[in-house]
Amino acid sequence: MFDLALLWETRELILQGLWNTVWICFLGCLVAVSLGLVLAALRLSSPRLFGYPVACYVELCRGTPLLVLLFLLYYGGPSIGLLLDAEIAGVTGIGLYGAGYFAEIYRGGFKSIPKGQLEAARMLGISPWHALTRIQIPQMLRLIVPPGTNQLIILVKESALISIISVDDLTKNATTIVNQTFNVIEPYLAVALLYWMIIELIARGGYALEKRLANRQPRHVVRQGESAHAHG
């Protein structure tokens, strides 16, 4: 029989695990999104100089399990003088691992923009910075929100692996409760529900952002429309 009293008695441990999971995932995903953008920008801006190194990094992330990366950072780091707390190793591992995937997502978004638009911008005398911020990035964002949202969801689910390097996240604390009470169903069902809630928030947020970007009209289009209306 499902024992709700057990969850109430162990609520502090579950909430502590939830908090650790949330802030580690948030910082790790923030690193992944930011570093991925930097890697994509370097690869596209200077393909001769950065193309091969970034491509190797992406392939390394694709071919290496997150758990192996976490082991290298937490257990292998001290052998080269890199001493990281378990939480920081978790954030770093998630960030470095996710950056390779986000770099490809960004690159695909930028590559999907027709080259004719950039050539037209140069002919009109638009600076590279304005072309990037007003033409490339707005269109790229519309394209990368769905795959970016899916990648964030994957990173959150894979973050359960940080429990193996002694991080007191949801999975680790649920296992502690199981070992103390010998009740398996209640703690793990609670963890599954909390992970589902986190992922549902991410999915709904991604859908809302995608809808908002789809309904937003670029500034230059609005101005052209207003000008045409004024002349009419």
Short mmCIF file of C-alpha atoms in Angstrom, two decimals:
data_model
loop_
_atom_site.label_atom_id
_atom_site.label_comp_id
_atom_site.label_asym_id
_atom_site.label_seq_id
_atom_site.Cartn_x
_atom_site.Cartn_y
_atom_site.Cartn_z
CA MET A 1 0.00 0.00 0.00
CA PHE A 2 1.26 3.45 -0.91
CA ASP A 3 2.54 5.20 2.24
CA LEU A 4 2.09 8.97 2.04
CA ALA A 5 3.23 9.32 5.65
CA LEU A 6 6.69 8.14 4.63
CA LEU A 7 7.01 10.94 2.08
CA TRP A 8 5.90 13.48 4.67
CA GLU A 9 8.43 12.21 7.19
CA THR A 10 11.25 12.37 4.64
CA ARG A 11 10.14 15.61 2.97
CA GLU A 12 13.23 17.56 4.06
CA LEU A 13 15.55 15.08 2.36
CA ILE A 14 13.43 15.08 -0.80
CA LEU A 15 13.22 18.89 -0.91
CA GLN A 16 16.96 19.16 -0.37
CA GLY A 17 17.50 16.81 -3.30
CA LEU A 18 15.05 18.82 -5.41
CA TRP A 19 16.88 22.08 -4.65
CA ASN A 20 20.27 20.58 -5.51
CA THR A 21 18.92 19.10 -8.72
CA VAL A 22 17.35 22.41 -9.79
CA TRP A 23 20.34 24.68 -9.21
CA ILE A 24 22.90 22.23 -10.62
CA CYS A 25 20.76 21.67 -13.73
CA PHE A 26 20.16 25.40 -14.14
CA LEU A 27 23.85 26.32 -13.96
CA GLY A 28 24.93 23.32 -16.04
CA CYS A 29 22.39 24.12 -18.79
CA LEU A 30 23.38 27.79 -18.68
CA VAL A 31 27.01 26.81 -19.28
CA ALA A 32 25.96 24.46 -22.08
CA VAL A 33 23.83 27.08 -23.85
CA SER A 34 26.44 29.84 -23.52
CA LEU A 35 29.50 27.76 -24.40
CA GLY A 36 27.65 26.13 -27.28
CA LEU A 37 26.95 29.56 -28.78
CA VAL A 38 30.61 30.54 -28.44
CA LEU A 39 31.75 27.32 -30.11
CA ALA A 40 29.29 27.72 -32.98
CA ALA A 41 30.31 31.36 -33.50
CA LEU A 42 34.01 30.43 -33.57
CA ARG A 43 33.41 27.60 -36.02
CA LEU A 44 31.38 29.75 -38.39
CA SER A 45 33.46 32.92 -38.14
CA SER A 46 36.86 31.27 -38.63
CA PRO A 47 36.33 27.78 -40.08
CA ARG A 48 40.00 27.38 -41.05
CA LEU A 49 41.22 28.19 -37.55
CA PHE A 50 38.47 26.80 -35.31
CA GLY A 51 36.51 24.46 -37.57
CA TYR A 52 38.49 21.30 -36.90
CA PRO A 53 39.01 21.77 -33.11
CA VAL A 54 35.33 22.56 -32.54
CA ALA A 55 34.25 19.63 -34.73
CA CYS A 56 36.51 17.33 -32.69
CA TYR A 57 35.01 18.65 -29.46
CA VAL A 58 31.48 18.05 -30.74
CA GLU A 59 32.31 14.49 -31.80
CA LEU A 60 33.98 13.85 -28.45
CA CYS A 61 30.80 14.94 -26.63
CA ARG A 62 28.67 12.76 -28.87
CA GLY A 63 30.84 9.71 -28.37
CA THR A 64 31.50 9.99 -24.63
CA PRO A 65 28.86 9.12 -22.00
CA LEU A 66 28.16 11.86 -19.48
CA LEU A 67 28.99 9.46 -16.65
CA VAL A 68 32.54 8.96 -17.98
CA LEU A 69 33.03 12.72 -18.14
CA LEU A 70 31.81 13.08 -14.56
CA PHE A 71 34.23 10.36 -13.42
CA LEU A 72 37.11 12.10 -15.19
CA LEU A 73 36.30 15.45 -13.58
CA TYR A 74 35.59 14.24 -10.05
CA TYR A 75 37.84 11.20 -9.63
CA GLY A 76 40.47 11.87 -12.27
CA GLY A 77 40.81 15.60 -11.69
CA PRO A 78 42.90 15.34 -8.48
CA SER A 79 45.62 13.42 -10.36
CA ILE A 80 46.30 16.55 -12.43
CA GLY A 81 45.68 19.01 -9.59
CA LEU A 82 42.04 19.71 -10.41
CA LEU A 83 40.09 19.48 -7.16
CA LEU A 84 36.37 19.96 -7.65
CA ASP A 85 33.50 19.58 -5.23
CA ALA A 86 30.93 17.03 -6.36
CA GLU A 87 28.38 19.76 -7.13
CA ILE A 88 30.84 21.82 -9.17
CA ALA A 89 31.96 18.70 -11.03
CA GLY A 90 28.30 18.03 -11.82
CA VAL A 91 27.73 21.54 -13.15
CA THR A 92 30.96 21.42 -15.18
CA GLY A 93 30.22 17.98 -16.59
CA ILE A 94 26.68 18.86 -17.65
CA GLY A 95 27.88 22.17 -19.13
CA LEU A 96 30.78 20.72 -21.12
CA TYR A 97 28.74 17.74 -22.28
CA GLY A 98 25.73 19.80 -23.36
CA ALA A 99 27.84 22.49 -25.07
CA GLY A 100 28.82 20.09 -27.84
CA TYR A 101 25.19 19.40 -28.68
CA PHE A 102 24.15 23.04 -28.46
CA ALA A 103 27.05 24.06 -30.71
CA GLU A 104 25.54 21.88 -33.45
CA ILE A 105 22.05 23.20 -32.78
CA TYR A 106 23.26 26.80 -33.13
CA ARG A 107 25.31 25.96 -36.23
CA GLY A 108 22.31 24.36 -37.88
CA GLY A 109 20.20 27.42 -37.06
CA PHE A 110 22.71 29.85 -38.56
CA LYS A 111 23.24 27.68 -41.63
CA SER A 112 19.49 27.62 -42.31
CA ILE A 113 19.41 31.38 -42.88
CA PRO A 114 19.55 32.14 -46.64
CA LYS A 115 22.89 33.67 -47.66
CA GLY A 116 21.05 36.12 -49.87
CA GLN A 117 19.79 37.98 -46.82
CA LEU A 118 23.33 38.62 -45.56
CA GLU A 119 24.50 39.67 -49.02
CA ALA A 120 21.58 42.08 -49.27
CA ALA A 121 22.43 43.48 -45.84
CA ARG A 122 26.02 44.15 -46.95
CA MET A 123 24.82 45.87 -50.13
CA LEU A 124 22.52 48.09 -48.05
CA GLY A 125 25.43 49.08 -45.83
CA ILE A 126 24.17 47.31 -42.71
CA SER A 127 27.01 46.66 -40.29
CA PRO A 128 27.93 43.04 -39.46
CA TRP A 129 26.81 43.59 -35.84
CA HIS A 130 23.37 44.85 -36.85
CA ALA A 131 23.06 42.06 -39.40
CA LEU A 132 23.84 39.57 -36.66
CA THR A 133 21.48 41.01 -34.03
CA ARG A 134 18.58 42.03 -36.29
CA ILE A 135 18.65 39.45 -39.07
CA GLN A 136 20.56 36.32 -38.10
CA ILE A 137 19.86 35.84 -34.38
CA PRO A 138 16.05 36.49 -34.52
CA GLN A 139 15.63 33.96 -37.33
CA MET A 140 18.06 31.50 -35.74
CA LEU A 141 16.16 31.59 -32.46
CA ARG A 142 12.92 30.62 -34.15
CA LEU A 143 14.64 27.59 -35.62
CA ILE A 144 16.54 26.34 -32.57
CA VAL A 145 13.89 26.62 -29.84
CA PRO A 146 12.34 23.15 -30.45
CA PRO A 147 15.65 21.20 -30.63
CA GLY A 148 17.12 23.37 -27.88
CA THR A 149 14.19 22.60 -25.60
CA ASN A 150 14.55 18.89 -26.29
CA GLN A 151 18.26 19.06 -25.48
CA LEU A 152 17.57 20.82 -22.17
CA ILE A 153 15.10 18.07 -21.26
CA ILE A 154 17.71 15.43 -22.07
CA LEU A 155 20.31 17.17 -19.90
CA VAL A 156 17.90 17.40 -16.95
CA LYS A 157 17.09 13.69 -17.18
CA GLU A 158 20.75 12.72 -17.54
CA SER A 159 21.61 14.90 -14.52
CA ALA A 160 20.45 11.99 -12.36
CA LEU A 161 23.92 10.53 -13.03
CA ILE A 162 25.50 13.11 -10.71
CA SER A 163 24.19 11.02 -7.81
CA ILE A 164 26.94 8.51 -8.63
CA ILE A 165 29.63 11.08 -7.74
CA SER A 166 28.01 11.67 -4.33
CA VAL A 167 25.88 14.71 -5.17
CA ASP A 168 22.83 14.82 -2.89
CA ASP A 169 20.34 15.26 -5.70
CA LEU A 170 16.86 13.78 -6.01
CA THR A 171 18.09 10.34 -7.05
CA LYS A 172 20.77 10.09 -4.37
CA ASN A 173 18.45 11.22 -1.57
CA ALA A 174 15.69 8.89 -2.75
CA THR A 175 18.17 6.01 -2.64
CA THR A 176 19.14 7.05 0.89
CA ILE A 177 15.48 6.91 1.93
CA VAL A 178 15.12 3.47 0.35
CA ASN A 179 18.18 2.19 2.22
CA GLN A 180 16.87 3.56 5.52
CA THR A 181 13.22 2.49 5.25
CA PHE A 182 13.33 -0.42 2.77
CA ASN A 183 10.40 1.20 0.95
CA VAL A 184 11.20 1.43 -2.74
CA ILE A 185 8.03 2.55 -4.48
CA GLU A 186 7.20 5.76 -2.60
CA PRO A 187 10.60 7.54 -2.81
CA TYR A 188 11.23 6.72 -6.45
CA LEU A 189 7.68 7.57 -7.50
CA ALA A 190 8.07 10.93 -5.76
CA VAL A 191 11.35 11.51 -7.62
CA ALA A 192 9.74 10.53 -10.94
CA LEU A 193 6.90 12.99 -10.30
CA LEU A 194 9.28 15.83 -9.43
CA TYR A 195 11.42 15.21 -12.52
CA TRP A 196 8.26 15.15 -14.61
CA MET A 197 7.22 18.52 -13.18
CA ILE A 198 10.61 20.07 -13.95
CA ILE A 199 10.61 18.73 -17.49
CA GLU A 200 7.00 19.80 -18.04
CA LEU A 201 7.93 23.36 -17.03
CA ILE A 202 10.82 23.34 -19.51
CA ALA A 203 8.62 21.96 -22.28
CA ARG A 204 5.86 24.51 -21.67
CA GLY A 205 8.39 27.32 -21.47
CA GLY A 206 9.94 26.24 -24.77
CA TYR A 207 6.53 26.05 -26.42
CA ALA A 208 5.60 29.52 -25.14
CA LEU A 209 8.90 30.97 -26.39
CA GLU A 210 8.49 29.30 -29.77
CA LYS A 211 4.97 30.72 -30.12
CA ARG A 212 6.10 34.19 -29.07
CA LEU A 213 8.99 34.24 -31.53
CA ALA A 214 6.74 32.97 -34.32
CA ASN A 215 4.29 35.84 -33.74
CA ARG A 216 6.97 38.50 -33.49
CA GLN A 217 7.52 40.49 -36.64
CA PRO A 218 11.05 41.69 -37.40
CA ARG A 219 11.65 45.41 -36.87
CA HIS A 220 12.73 46.12 -40.42
CA VAL A 221 9.54 44.47 -41.76
CA VAL A 222 7.38 46.57 -39.44
CA ARG A 223 9.12 49.76 -40.49
CA GLN A 224 8.76 48.93 -44.16
CA GLY A 225 5.08 48.24 -43.64
CA GLU A 226 4.56 51.52 -41.79
CA SER A 227 6.43 53.41 -44.52
CA ALA A 228 4.36 51.83 -47.27
CA HIS A 229 1.17 52.62 -45.38
CA ALA A 230 2.24 56.25 -44.93
CA HIS A 231 3.01 56.64 -48.65
CA GLY A 232 -0.31 55.02 -49.54
#
